[in-house]
């Protein structure tokens, strides 16, 4: 049994099988709906049910609030159709034709940046090059059938190994392995690319990138892509962490600020310590953006980090500081703990 889903704006249609999520059905039919984590934690696939009925699966309250549900909104990554549907959601045309594929790869390099961040480089076979947009992510397939998602920190034009930034989560099946037993030339399986977090190049607005911790990974890829394309838009990068070590590639960002015209870098620490060695900005990274740019009406914003940070920025930027809602693009870095914290 199958139900028909119609996207109201475009009239495009696809079928969803009984028990299949709306998002999975769309991606299976190469219909490019916005998405991020695909597990109800980030909210990227949120849209409106104009007509019809769905069963809303478990999700994080920050991804879909009770007020939003009462207004008819749903998370398509964890919604199953009970009738034919008419939905309102923006298709992401730029990812059309980029289809996820599964492939083996080898660990080419393990570079420990800090005590809890490793730069992992994965080499794919020459005849299995991954086509992706800067900002998208892959999933590492674990032997028990589970998956872990990581954004590519390397831009696609380099044609080299895929660069991932892995933060150690003690007790995490994959991260314990990466920081313990993994070694160069180990074989992994990956699938991707996924996600709709990428730089919209059809705009000339100044760009604000902001990230917390390893949320810097897709931001790095997008910035390097923008520099490669010689885009002339002013770029501001705000990167936050608890301690200075969390800004594990700060020297690279400082070099961009020195060498790239129109590029500004603002590092921000929330817990700089009491020894006085940190002379930079302190507090929450999205509040630093507001302090510098209280009127965001003429900007585009790209945010990546913990869901609570992303949602706080979305709320404050759009409700209080005039950022148009359709100029805020985000990727929430969800861990296995975030996935478990659903209702």
mmCIF file of C-alpha atoms in Angstrom:
data_model
loop_
_atom_site.group_PDB
_atom_site.id
_atom_site.type_symbol
_atom_site.label_atom_id
_atom_site.label_comp_id
_atom_site.label_asym_id
_atom_site.label_seq_id
_atom_site.Cartn_x
_atom_site.Cartn_y
_atom_site.Cartn_z
ATOM 1 C CA UNK A 1 0.000 0.000 0.000
ATOM 2 C CA UNK A 2 1.289 3.461 -0.871
ATOM 3 C CA UNK A 3 0.149 7.057 -0.447
ATOM 4 C CA UNK A 4 0.758 9.972 -2.793
ATOM 5 C CA UNK A 5 2.612 13.044 -1.547
ATOM 6 C CA UNK A 6 2.287 16.337 -3.405
ATOM 7 C CA UNK A 7 4.592 19.296 -2.778
ATOM 8 C CA UNK A 8 2.313 22.317 -2.868
ATOM 9 C CA UNK A 9 4.785 24.862 -4.254
ATOM 10 C CA UNK A 10 5.987 22.832 -7.242
ATOM 11 C CA UNK A 11 3.226 20.277 -7.720
ATOM 12 C CA UNK A 12 5.861 17.541 -7.716
ATOM 13 C CA UNK A 13 4.599 14.162 -6.547
ATOM 14 C CA UNK A 14 6.053 10.945 -5.146
ATOM 15 C CA UNK A 15 4.754 7.844 -3.408
ATOM 16 C CA UNK A 16 5.479 6.828 0.166
ATOM 17 C CA UNK A 17 5.087 3.221 1.221
ATOM 18 C CA UNK A 18 3.186 2.199 4.329
ATOM 19 C CA UNK A 19 5.514 2.650 7.309
ATOM 20 C CA UNK A 20 8.127 4.555 5.286
ATOM 21 C CA UNK A 21 9.042 8.064 6.354
ATOM 22 C CA UNK A 22 8.154 10.906 4.024
ATOM 23 C CA UNK A 23 11.803 11.982 3.791
ATOM 24 C CA UNK A 24 13.102 8.504 2.933
ATOM 25 C CA UNK A 25 10.457 8.160 0.231
ATOM 26 C CA UNK A 26 11.399 11.547 -1.234
ATOM 27 C CA UNK A 27 15.124 10.765 -1.276
ATOM 28 C CA UNK A 28 14.435 7.328 -2.753
ATOM 29 C CA UNK A 29 12.644 9.088 -5.629
ATOM 30 C CA UNK A 30 15.415 11.730 -5.920
ATOM 31 C CA UNK A 31 13.100 14.475 -4.678
ATOM 32 C CA UNK A 32 15.480 16.893 -2.907
ATOM 33 C CA UNK A 33 13.753 17.761 0.372
ATOM 34 C CA UNK A 34 15.804 19.654 2.968
ATOM 35 C CA UNK A 35 17.325 17.369 5.579
ATOM 36 C CA UNK A 36 20.119 17.010 8.075
ATOM 37 C CA UNK A 37 20.382 14.346 10.761
ATOM 38 C CA UNK A 38 17.467 12.195 9.475
ATOM 39 C CA UNK A 39 16.647 11.088 13.026
ATOM 40 C CA UNK A 40 14.426 13.788 14.513
ATOM 41 C CA UNK A 41 17.142 15.731 16.307
ATOM 42 C CA UNK A 42 17.988 18.729 14.119
ATOM 43 C CA UNK A 43 14.762 20.083 12.577
ATOM 44 C CA UNK A 44 16.153 20.670 9.089
ATOM 45 C CA UNK A 45 13.331 18.705 7.421
ATOM 46 C CA UNK A 46 10.521 20.567 9.189
ATOM 47 C CA UNK A 47 7.567 21.438 6.945
ATOM 48 C CA UNK A 48 3.817 21.966 6.875
ATOM 49 C CA UNK A 49 1.094 19.351 6.396
ATOM 50 C CA UNK A 50 -1.386 21.268 4.239
ATOM 51 C CA UNK A 51 -3.729 18.315 3.773
ATOM 52 C CA UNK A 52 -3.728 14.749 5.051
ATOM 53 C CA UNK A 53 -2.549 12.957 8.157
ATOM 54 C CA UNK A 54 0.773 11.642 9.402
ATOM 55 C CA UNK A 55 1.989 9.852 12.494
ATOM 56 C CA UNK A 56 4.802 11.910 13.983
ATOM 57 C CA UNK A 57 7.578 9.715 15.314
ATOM 58 C CA UNK A 58 9.936 10.346 18.218
ATOM 59 C CA UNK A 59 11.915 13.567 17.945
ATOM 60 C CA UNK A 60 13.760 16.188 19.933
ATOM 61 C CA UNK A 61 11.537 18.965 21.334
ATOM 62 C CA UNK A 62 13.983 21.527 19.946
ATOM 63 C CA UNK A 63 13.457 20.137 16.422
ATOM 64 C CA UNK A 64 9.658 20.361 16.579
ATOM 65 C CA UNK A 65 7.818 22.070 19.432
ATOM 66 C CA UNK A 66 4.285 21.340 20.549
ATOM 67 C CA UNK A 67 3.226 24.763 19.229
ATOM 68 C CA UNK A 68 4.644 23.935 15.810
ATOM 69 C CA UNK A 69 2.853 20.575 15.781
ATOM 70 C CA UNK A 70 -0.427 22.283 16.678
ATOM 71 C CA UNK A 71 0.077 24.593 13.695
ATOM 72 C CA UNK A 72 0.291 21.564 11.388
ATOM 73 C CA UNK A 73 4.048 21.246 11.071
ATOM 74 C CA UNK A 74 5.896 17.929 10.991
ATOM 75 C CA UNK A 75 9.385 16.490 10.782
ATOM 76 C CA UNK A 76 9.423 14.550 7.546
ATOM 77 C CA UNK A 77 12.386 12.397 8.612
ATOM 78 C CA UNK A 78 10.243 10.708 11.250
ATOM 79 C CA UNK A 79 6.705 11.157 9.880
ATOM 80 C CA UNK A 80 4.809 8.299 8.269
ATOM 81 C CA UNK A 81 1.794 8.938 6.049
ATOM 82 C CA UNK A 82 -1.663 7.696 6.977
ATOM 83 C CA UNK A 83 -3.382 9.268 3.945
ATOM 84 C CA UNK A 84 -2.428 11.026 0.739
ATOM 85 C CA UNK A 85 -0.605 14.237 1.629
ATOM 86 C CA UNK A 86 -0.131 17.775 0.403
ATOM 87 C CA UNK A 87 2.934 19.284 2.061
ATOM 88 C CA UNK A 88 4.603 22.672 2.047
ATOM 89 C CA UNK A 89 8.380 22.489 2.032
ATOM 90 C CA UNK A 90 11.120 24.031 -0.082
ATOM 91 C CA UNK A 91 12.880 21.676 -2.459
ATOM 92 C CA UNK A 92 16.652 22.086 -2.633
ATOM 93 C CA UNK A 93 17.302 22.117 -6.356
ATOM 94 C CA UNK A 94 21.091 22.445 -6.076
ATOM 95 C CA UNK A 95 21.436 18.849 -4.822
ATOM 96 C CA UNK A 96 19.427 17.400 -7.706
ATOM 97 C CA UNK A 97 21.519 14.788 -9.485
ATOM 98 C CA UNK A 98 23.843 14.203 -6.532
ATOM 99 C CA UNK A 99 22.839 10.739 -5.400
ATOM 100 C CA UNK A 100 24.132 9.026 -2.262
ATOM 101 C CA UNK A 101 26.156 5.893 -2.856
ATOM 102 C CA UNK A 102 27.812 3.305 -0.671
ATOM 103 C CA UNK A 103 31.530 2.661 -1.037
ATOM 104 C CA UNK A 104 34.572 1.303 0.780
ATOM 105 C CA UNK A 105 37.436 3.563 1.782
ATOM 106 C CA UNK A 106 40.724 3.324 3.630
ATOM 107 C CA UNK A 107 42.075 5.370 6.481
ATOM 108 C CA UNK A 108 44.850 7.441 4.945
ATOM 109 C CA UNK A 109 45.798 9.584 7.931
ATOM 110 C CA UNK A 110 44.985 10.094 11.602
ATOM 111 C CA UNK A 111 46.121 13.504 12.865
ATOM 112 C CA UNK A 112 45.340 14.287 16.511
ATOM 113 C CA UNK A 113 44.651 18.023 16.720
ATOM 114 C CA UNK A 114 43.887 18.110 20.451
ATOM 115 C CA UNK A 115 43.314 15.581 23.205
ATOM 116 C CA UNK A 116 39.748 15.075 21.969
ATOM 117 C CA UNK A 117 39.761 15.995 18.239
ATOM 118 C CA UNK A 118 41.252 13.927 15.425
ATOM 119 C CA UNK A 119 41.450 14.883 11.765
ATOM 120 C CA UNK A 120 40.601 11.673 9.913
ATOM 121 C CA UNK A 121 41.343 11.401 6.192
ATOM 122 C CA UNK A 122 39.650 8.686 4.144
ATOM 123 C CA UNK A 123 40.765 7.601 0.689
ATOM 124 C CA UNK A 124 38.228 6.250 -1.786
ATOM 125 C CA UNK A 125 39.065 4.193 -4.869
ATOM 126 C CA UNK A 126 39.910 6.217 -7.982
ATOM 127 C CA UNK A 127 36.878 4.858 -9.801
ATOM 128 C CA UNK A 128 34.521 5.642 -6.899
ATOM 129 C CA UNK A 129 35.073 9.366 -6.353
ATOM 130 C CA UNK A 130 32.383 10.934 -4.183
ATOM 131 C CA UNK A 131 30.493 13.837 -5.736
ATOM 132 C CA UNK A 132 29.257 16.266 -3.103
ATOM 133 C CA UNK A 133 28.633 19.901 -2.223
ATOM 134 C CA UNK A 134 30.827 21.641 0.339
ATOM 135 C CA UNK A 135 28.915 21.391 3.615
ATOM 136 C CA UNK A 136 27.317 17.983 3.060
ATOM 137 C CA UNK A 137 28.043 14.911 5.189
ATOM 138 C CA UNK A 138 28.644 11.170 4.909
ATOM 139 C CA UNK A 139 27.621 8.305 7.161
ATOM 140 C CA UNK A 140 30.161 5.778 8.406
ATOM 141 C CA UNK A 141 28.526 2.341 8.465
ATOM 142 C CA UNK A 142 29.274 0.355 11.603
ATOM 143 C CA UNK A 143 29.430 -3.432 11.801
ATOM 144 C CA UNK A 144 26.339 -3.588 14.030
ATOM 145 C CA UNK A 145 24.255 -1.806 11.400
ATOM 146 C CA UNK A 146 24.329 1.598 13.082
ATOM 147 C CA UNK A 147 25.618 4.738 11.390
ATOM 148 C CA UNK A 148 27.526 7.832 12.456
ATOM 149 C CA UNK A 149 27.334 11.080 10.502
ATOM 150 C CA UNK A 150 30.278 13.398 9.830
ATOM 151 C CA UNK A 151 30.540 16.436 7.575
ATOM 152 C CA UNK A 152 33.316 16.669 5.046
ATOM 153 C CA UNK A 153 35.806 19.359 6.071
ATOM 154 C CA UNK A 154 37.521 19.132 2.686
ATOM 155 C CA UNK A 155 36.011 20.974 -0.305
ATOM 156 C CA UNK A 156 35.091 18.852 -3.338
ATOM 157 C CA UNK A 157 37.418 20.627 -5.775
ATOM 158 C CA UNK A 158 40.539 19.188 -4.116
ATOM 159 C CA UNK A 159 39.807 15.658 -5.428
ATOM 160 C CA UNK A 160 41.798 14.278 -2.516
ATOM 161 C CA UNK A 161 40.948 12.245 0.570
ATOM 162 C CA UNK A 162 37.790 13.055 2.505
ATOM 163 C CA UNK A 163 38.672 15.030 5.613
ATOM 164 C CA UNK A 164 36.559 14.512 8.738
ATOM 165 C CA UNK A 165 36.908 16.128 12.158
ATOM 166 C CA UNK A 166 36.093 13.593 14.878
ATOM 167 C CA UNK A 167 35.487 14.665 18.460
ATOM 168 C CA UNK A 168 35.927 11.955 21.083
ATOM 169 C CA UNK A 169 32.699 11.102 22.888
ATOM 170 C CA UNK A 170 33.756 8.704 25.699
ATOM 171 C CA UNK A 171 31.668 5.559 25.443
ATOM 172 C CA UNK A 172 30.898 6.181 21.776
ATOM 173 C CA UNK A 173 31.354 3.016 19.712
ATOM 174 C CA UNK A 174 32.996 4.779 16.777
ATOM 175 C CA UNK A 175 34.884 7.551 18.543
ATOM 176 C CA UNK A 176 36.378 5.155 21.110
ATOM 177 C CA UNK A 177 37.629 3.093 18.169
ATOM 178 C CA UNK A 178 38.993 6.152 16.301
ATOM 179 C CA UNK A 179 40.880 7.343 19.379
ATOM 180 C CA UNK A 180 41.973 3.846 20.388
ATOM 181 C CA UNK A 181 42.400 0.979 17.946
ATOM 182 C CA UNK A 182 42.016 2.627 14.524
ATOM 183 C CA UNK A 183 45.148 2.781 12.406
ATOM 184 C CA UNK A 184 46.143 3.856 8.928
ATOM 185 C CA UNK A 185 45.040 1.580 6.061
ATOM 186 C CA UNK A 186 42.044 0.293 8.034
ATOM 187 C CA UNK A 187 39.011 -0.304 5.828
ATOM 188 C CA UNK A 188 35.696 1.477 6.428
ATOM 189 C CA UNK A 189 32.375 1.633 4.609
ATOM 190 C CA UNK A 190 30.669 4.947 4.006
ATOM 191 C CA UNK A 191 27.493 6.202 2.360
ATOM 192 C CA UNK A 192 26.709 9.689 1.134
ATOM 193 C CA UNK A 193 26.550 12.501 0.528
ATOM 194 C CA UNK A 194 23.576 13.670 2.550
ATOM 195 C CA UNK A 195 22.241 16.991 3.766
ATOM 196 C CA UNK A 196 21.236 20.334 2.327
ATOM 197 C CA UNK A 197 23.731 22.525 4.167
ATOM 198 C CA UNK A 198 25.787 24.277 1.493
ATOM 199 C CA UNK A 199 26.619 27.805 0.354
ATOM 200 C CA UNK A 200 23.893 29.430 -1.748
ATOM 201 C CA UNK A 201 25.914 31.028 -4.538
ATOM 202 C CA UNK A 202 22.991 32.850 -6.163
ATOM 203 C CA UNK A 203 23.176 35.637 -3.563
ATOM 204 C CA UNK A 204 25.545 38.568 -3.219
ATOM 205 C CA UNK A 205 24.773 39.204 0.456
ATOM 206 C CA UNK A 206 27.618 39.243 2.999
ATOM 207 C CA UNK A 207 28.010 35.854 4.655
ATOM 208 C CA UNK A 208 28.209 35.109 8.362
ATOM 209 C CA UNK A 209 29.550 31.659 9.206
ATOM 210 C CA UNK A 210 29.453 30.614 12.821
ATOM 211 C CA UNK A 211 30.287 27.347 14.463
ATOM 212 C CA UNK A 212 30.921 25.708 17.785
ATOM 213 C CA UNK A 213 33.600 23.040 18.231
ATOM 214 C CA UNK A 214 33.801 20.563 15.355
ATOM 215 C CA UNK A 215 30.878 22.335 13.727
ATOM 216 C CA UNK A 216 33.793 24.107 12.056
ATOM 217 C CA UNK A 217 34.229 21.114 9.699
ATOM 218 C CA UNK A 218 31.539 21.896 7.066
ATOM 219 C CA UNK A 219 32.141 25.633 7.539
ATOM 220 C CA UNK A 220 35.802 25.068 6.601
ATOM 221 C CA UNK A 221 34.741 23.229 3.444
ATOM 222 C CA UNK A 222 32.347 26.023 2.441
ATOM 223 C CA UNK A 223 34.903 28.761 3.073
ATOM 224 C CA UNK A 224 37.567 26.950 1.055
ATOM 225 C CA UNK A 225 35.013 26.410 -1.713
ATOM 226 C CA UNK A 226 34.139 30.120 -1.700
ATOM 227 C CA UNK A 227 37.830 31.074 -1.897
ATOM 228 C CA UNK A 228 38.382 28.599 -4.744
ATOM 229 C CA UNK A 229 35.424 30.071 -6.661
ATOM 230 C CA UNK A 230 36.773 33.581 -5.946
ATOM 231 C CA UNK A 231 33.429 34.741 -4.631
ATOM 232 C CA UNK A 232 33.593 38.447 -3.806
ATOM 233 C CA UNK A 233 31.103 38.446 -0.920
ATOM 234 C CA UNK A 234 32.410 39.666 2.460
ATOM 235 C CA UNK A 235 32.804 36.745 4.889
ATOM 236 C CA UNK A 236 32.717 36.784 8.677
ATOM 237 C CA UNK A 237 33.632 33.654 10.653
ATOM 238 C CA UNK A 238 32.656 33.367 14.319
ATOM 239 C CA UNK A 239 34.010 30.200 15.935
ATOM 240 C CA UNK A 240 33.217 29.333 19.520
ATOM 241 C CA UNK A 241 34.454 26.807 22.053
ATOM 242 C CA UNK A 242 34.772 26.339 25.790
ATOM 243 C CA UNK A 243 38.578 26.595 25.813
ATOM 244 C CA UNK A 244 41.192 27.741 23.344
ATOM 245 C CA UNK A 245 42.076 24.138 22.433
ATOM 246 C CA UNK A 246 38.531 23.680 21.082
ATOM 247 C CA UNK A 247 39.462 26.054 18.233
ATOM 248 C CA UNK A 248 41.760 23.374 16.909
ATOM 249 C CA UNK A 249 42.491 25.018 13.538
ATOM 250 C CA UNK A 250 42.576 28.627 14.692
ATOM 251 C CA UNK A 251 45.856 29.264 12.855
ATOM 252 C CA UNK A 252 44.119 28.477 9.549
ATOM 253 C CA UNK A 253 41.274 30.897 10.293
ATOM 254 C CA UNK A 254 43.772 33.574 11.327
ATOM 255 C CA UNK A 255 45.622 33.079 8.036
ATOM 256 C CA UNK A 256 42.387 33.581 6.080
ATOM 257 C CA UNK A 257 41.812 36.813 7.993
ATOM 258 C CA UNK A 258 45.326 38.038 7.134
ATOM 259 C CA UNK A 259 45.366 37.027 3.489
ATOM 260 C CA UNK A 260 41.785 37.186 2.187
ATOM 261 C CA UNK A 261 40.299 40.630 1.474
ATOM 262 C CA UNK A 262 36.938 41.112 3.173
ATOM 263 C CA UNK A 263 37.430 38.158 5.559
ATOM 264 C CA UNK A 264 36.914 38.622 9.306
ATOM 265 C CA UNK A 265 37.592 36.018 12.004
ATOM 266 C CA UNK A 266 36.230 36.303 15.549
ATOM 267 C CA UNK A 267 37.138 33.494 18.002
ATOM 268 C CA UNK A 268 34.943 33.252 21.112
ATOM 269 C CA UNK A 269 35.449 31.230 24.323
ATOM 270 C CA UNK A 270 32.720 30.488 26.839
ATOM 271 C CA UNK A 271 35.076 29.204 29.577
ATOM 272 C CA UNK A 272 38.453 30.886 28.974
ATOM 273 C CA UNK A 273 39.839 30.158 32.443
ATOM 274 C CA UNK A 274 41.113 32.500 35.103
ATOM 275 C CA UNK A 275 44.810 32.742 34.261
ATOM 276 C CA UNK A 276 44.334 35.729 31.967
ATOM 277 C CA UNK A 277 45.978 34.106 28.930
ATOM 278 C CA UNK A 278 42.895 34.619 26.718
ATOM 279 C CA UNK A 279 42.489 38.223 25.592
ATOM 280 C CA UNK A 280 39.806 37.594 22.988
ATOM 281 C CA UNK A 281 36.001 37.566 23.071
ATOM 282 C CA UNK A 282 34.095 35.557 25.652
ATOM 283 C CA UNK A 283 30.538 34.280 26.052
ATOM 284 C CA UNK A 284 28.184 32.560 23.615
ATOM 285 C CA UNK A 285 29.288 32.628 19.994
ATOM 286 C CA UNK A 286 25.913 33.653 18.551
ATOM 287 C CA UNK A 287 25.729 36.535 21.044
ATOM 288 C CA UNK A 288 29.065 37.779 19.693
ATOM 289 C CA UNK A 289 27.482 37.974 16.245
ATOM 290 C CA UNK A 290 24.626 40.061 17.657
ATOM 291 C CA UNK A 291 27.000 42.375 19.534
ATOM 292 C CA UNK A 292 28.877 43.149 16.310
ATOM 293 C CA UNK A 293 25.936 43.073 13.890
ATOM 294 C CA UNK A 294 22.660 43.951 15.627
ATOM 295 C CA UNK A 295 20.876 44.433 12.283
ATOM 296 C CA UNK A 296 21.125 41.229 10.229
ATOM 297 C CA UNK A 297 18.549 42.166 7.616
ATOM 298 C CA UNK A 298 21.122 42.272 4.808
ATOM 299 C CA UNK A 299 23.028 39.075 5.612
ATOM 300 C CA UNK A 300 23.033 35.336 5.010
ATOM 301 C CA UNK A 301 23.892 33.150 8.006
ATOM 302 C CA UNK A 302 25.305 29.602 8.053
ATOM 303 C CA UNK A 303 25.444 27.911 11.448
ATOM 304 C CA UNK A 304 26.791 24.560 12.571
ATOM 305 C CA UNK A 305 27.055 23.138 16.042
ATOM 306 C CA UNK A 306 24.984 21.741 18.877
ATOM 307 C CA UNK A 307 21.210 21.834 18.299
ATOM 308 C CA UNK A 308 20.627 24.103 21.295
ATOM 309 C CA UNK A 309 23.078 26.671 19.903
ATOM 310 C CA UNK A 310 21.634 26.525 16.410
ATOM 311 C CA UNK A 311 18.051 26.948 17.606
ATOM 312 C CA UNK A 312 18.973 29.812 19.964
ATOM 313 C CA UNK A 313 20.669 31.604 17.079
ATOM 314 C CA UNK A 314 17.760 30.974 14.711
ATOM 315 C CA UNK A 315 15.308 32.369 17.255
ATOM 316 C CA UNK A 316 17.347 35.431 18.244
ATOM 317 C CA UNK A 317 18.546 36.331 14.753
ATOM 318 C CA UNK A 318 15.146 36.101 13.078
ATOM 319 C CA UNK A 319 12.838 37.339 15.840
ATOM 320 C CA UNK A 320 14.987 40.089 17.345
ATOM 321 C CA UNK A 321 17.616 41.086 14.789
ATOM 322 C CA UNK A 322 15.761 41.199 11.468
ATOM 323 C CA UNK A 323 17.403 38.259 9.708
ATOM 324 C CA UNK A 324 14.964 36.919 7.072
ATOM 325 C CA UNK A 325 13.942 33.396 8.034
ATOM 326 C CA UNK A 326 14.926 32.077 4.596
ATOM 327 C CA UNK A 327 18.479 33.414 4.973
ATOM 328 C CA UNK A 328 19.361 31.203 7.961
ATOM 329 C CA UNK A 329 20.925 27.872 6.996
ATOM 330 C CA UNK A 330 22.030 25.377 9.596
ATOM 331 C CA UNK A 331 23.386 21.939 10.326
ATOM 332 C CA UNK A 332 23.002 20.659 13.878
ATOM 333 C CA UNK A 333 25.741 18.281 14.982
ATOM 334 C CA UNK A 334 23.769 15.499 16.655
ATOM 335 C CA UNK A 335 25.446 12.751 18.650
ATOM 336 C CA UNK A 336 24.039 9.388 19.633
ATOM 337 C CA UNK A 337 23.053 11.049 22.910
ATOM 338 C CA UNK A 338 21.002 13.612 20.996
ATOM 339 C CA UNK A 339 19.258 10.836 19.099
ATOM 340 C CA UNK A 340 18.338 9.083 22.344
ATOM 341 C CA UNK A 341 16.968 12.327 23.799
ATOM 342 C CA UNK A 342 13.744 12.217 21.815
ATOM 343 C CA UNK A 343 10.107 12.180 22.859
#
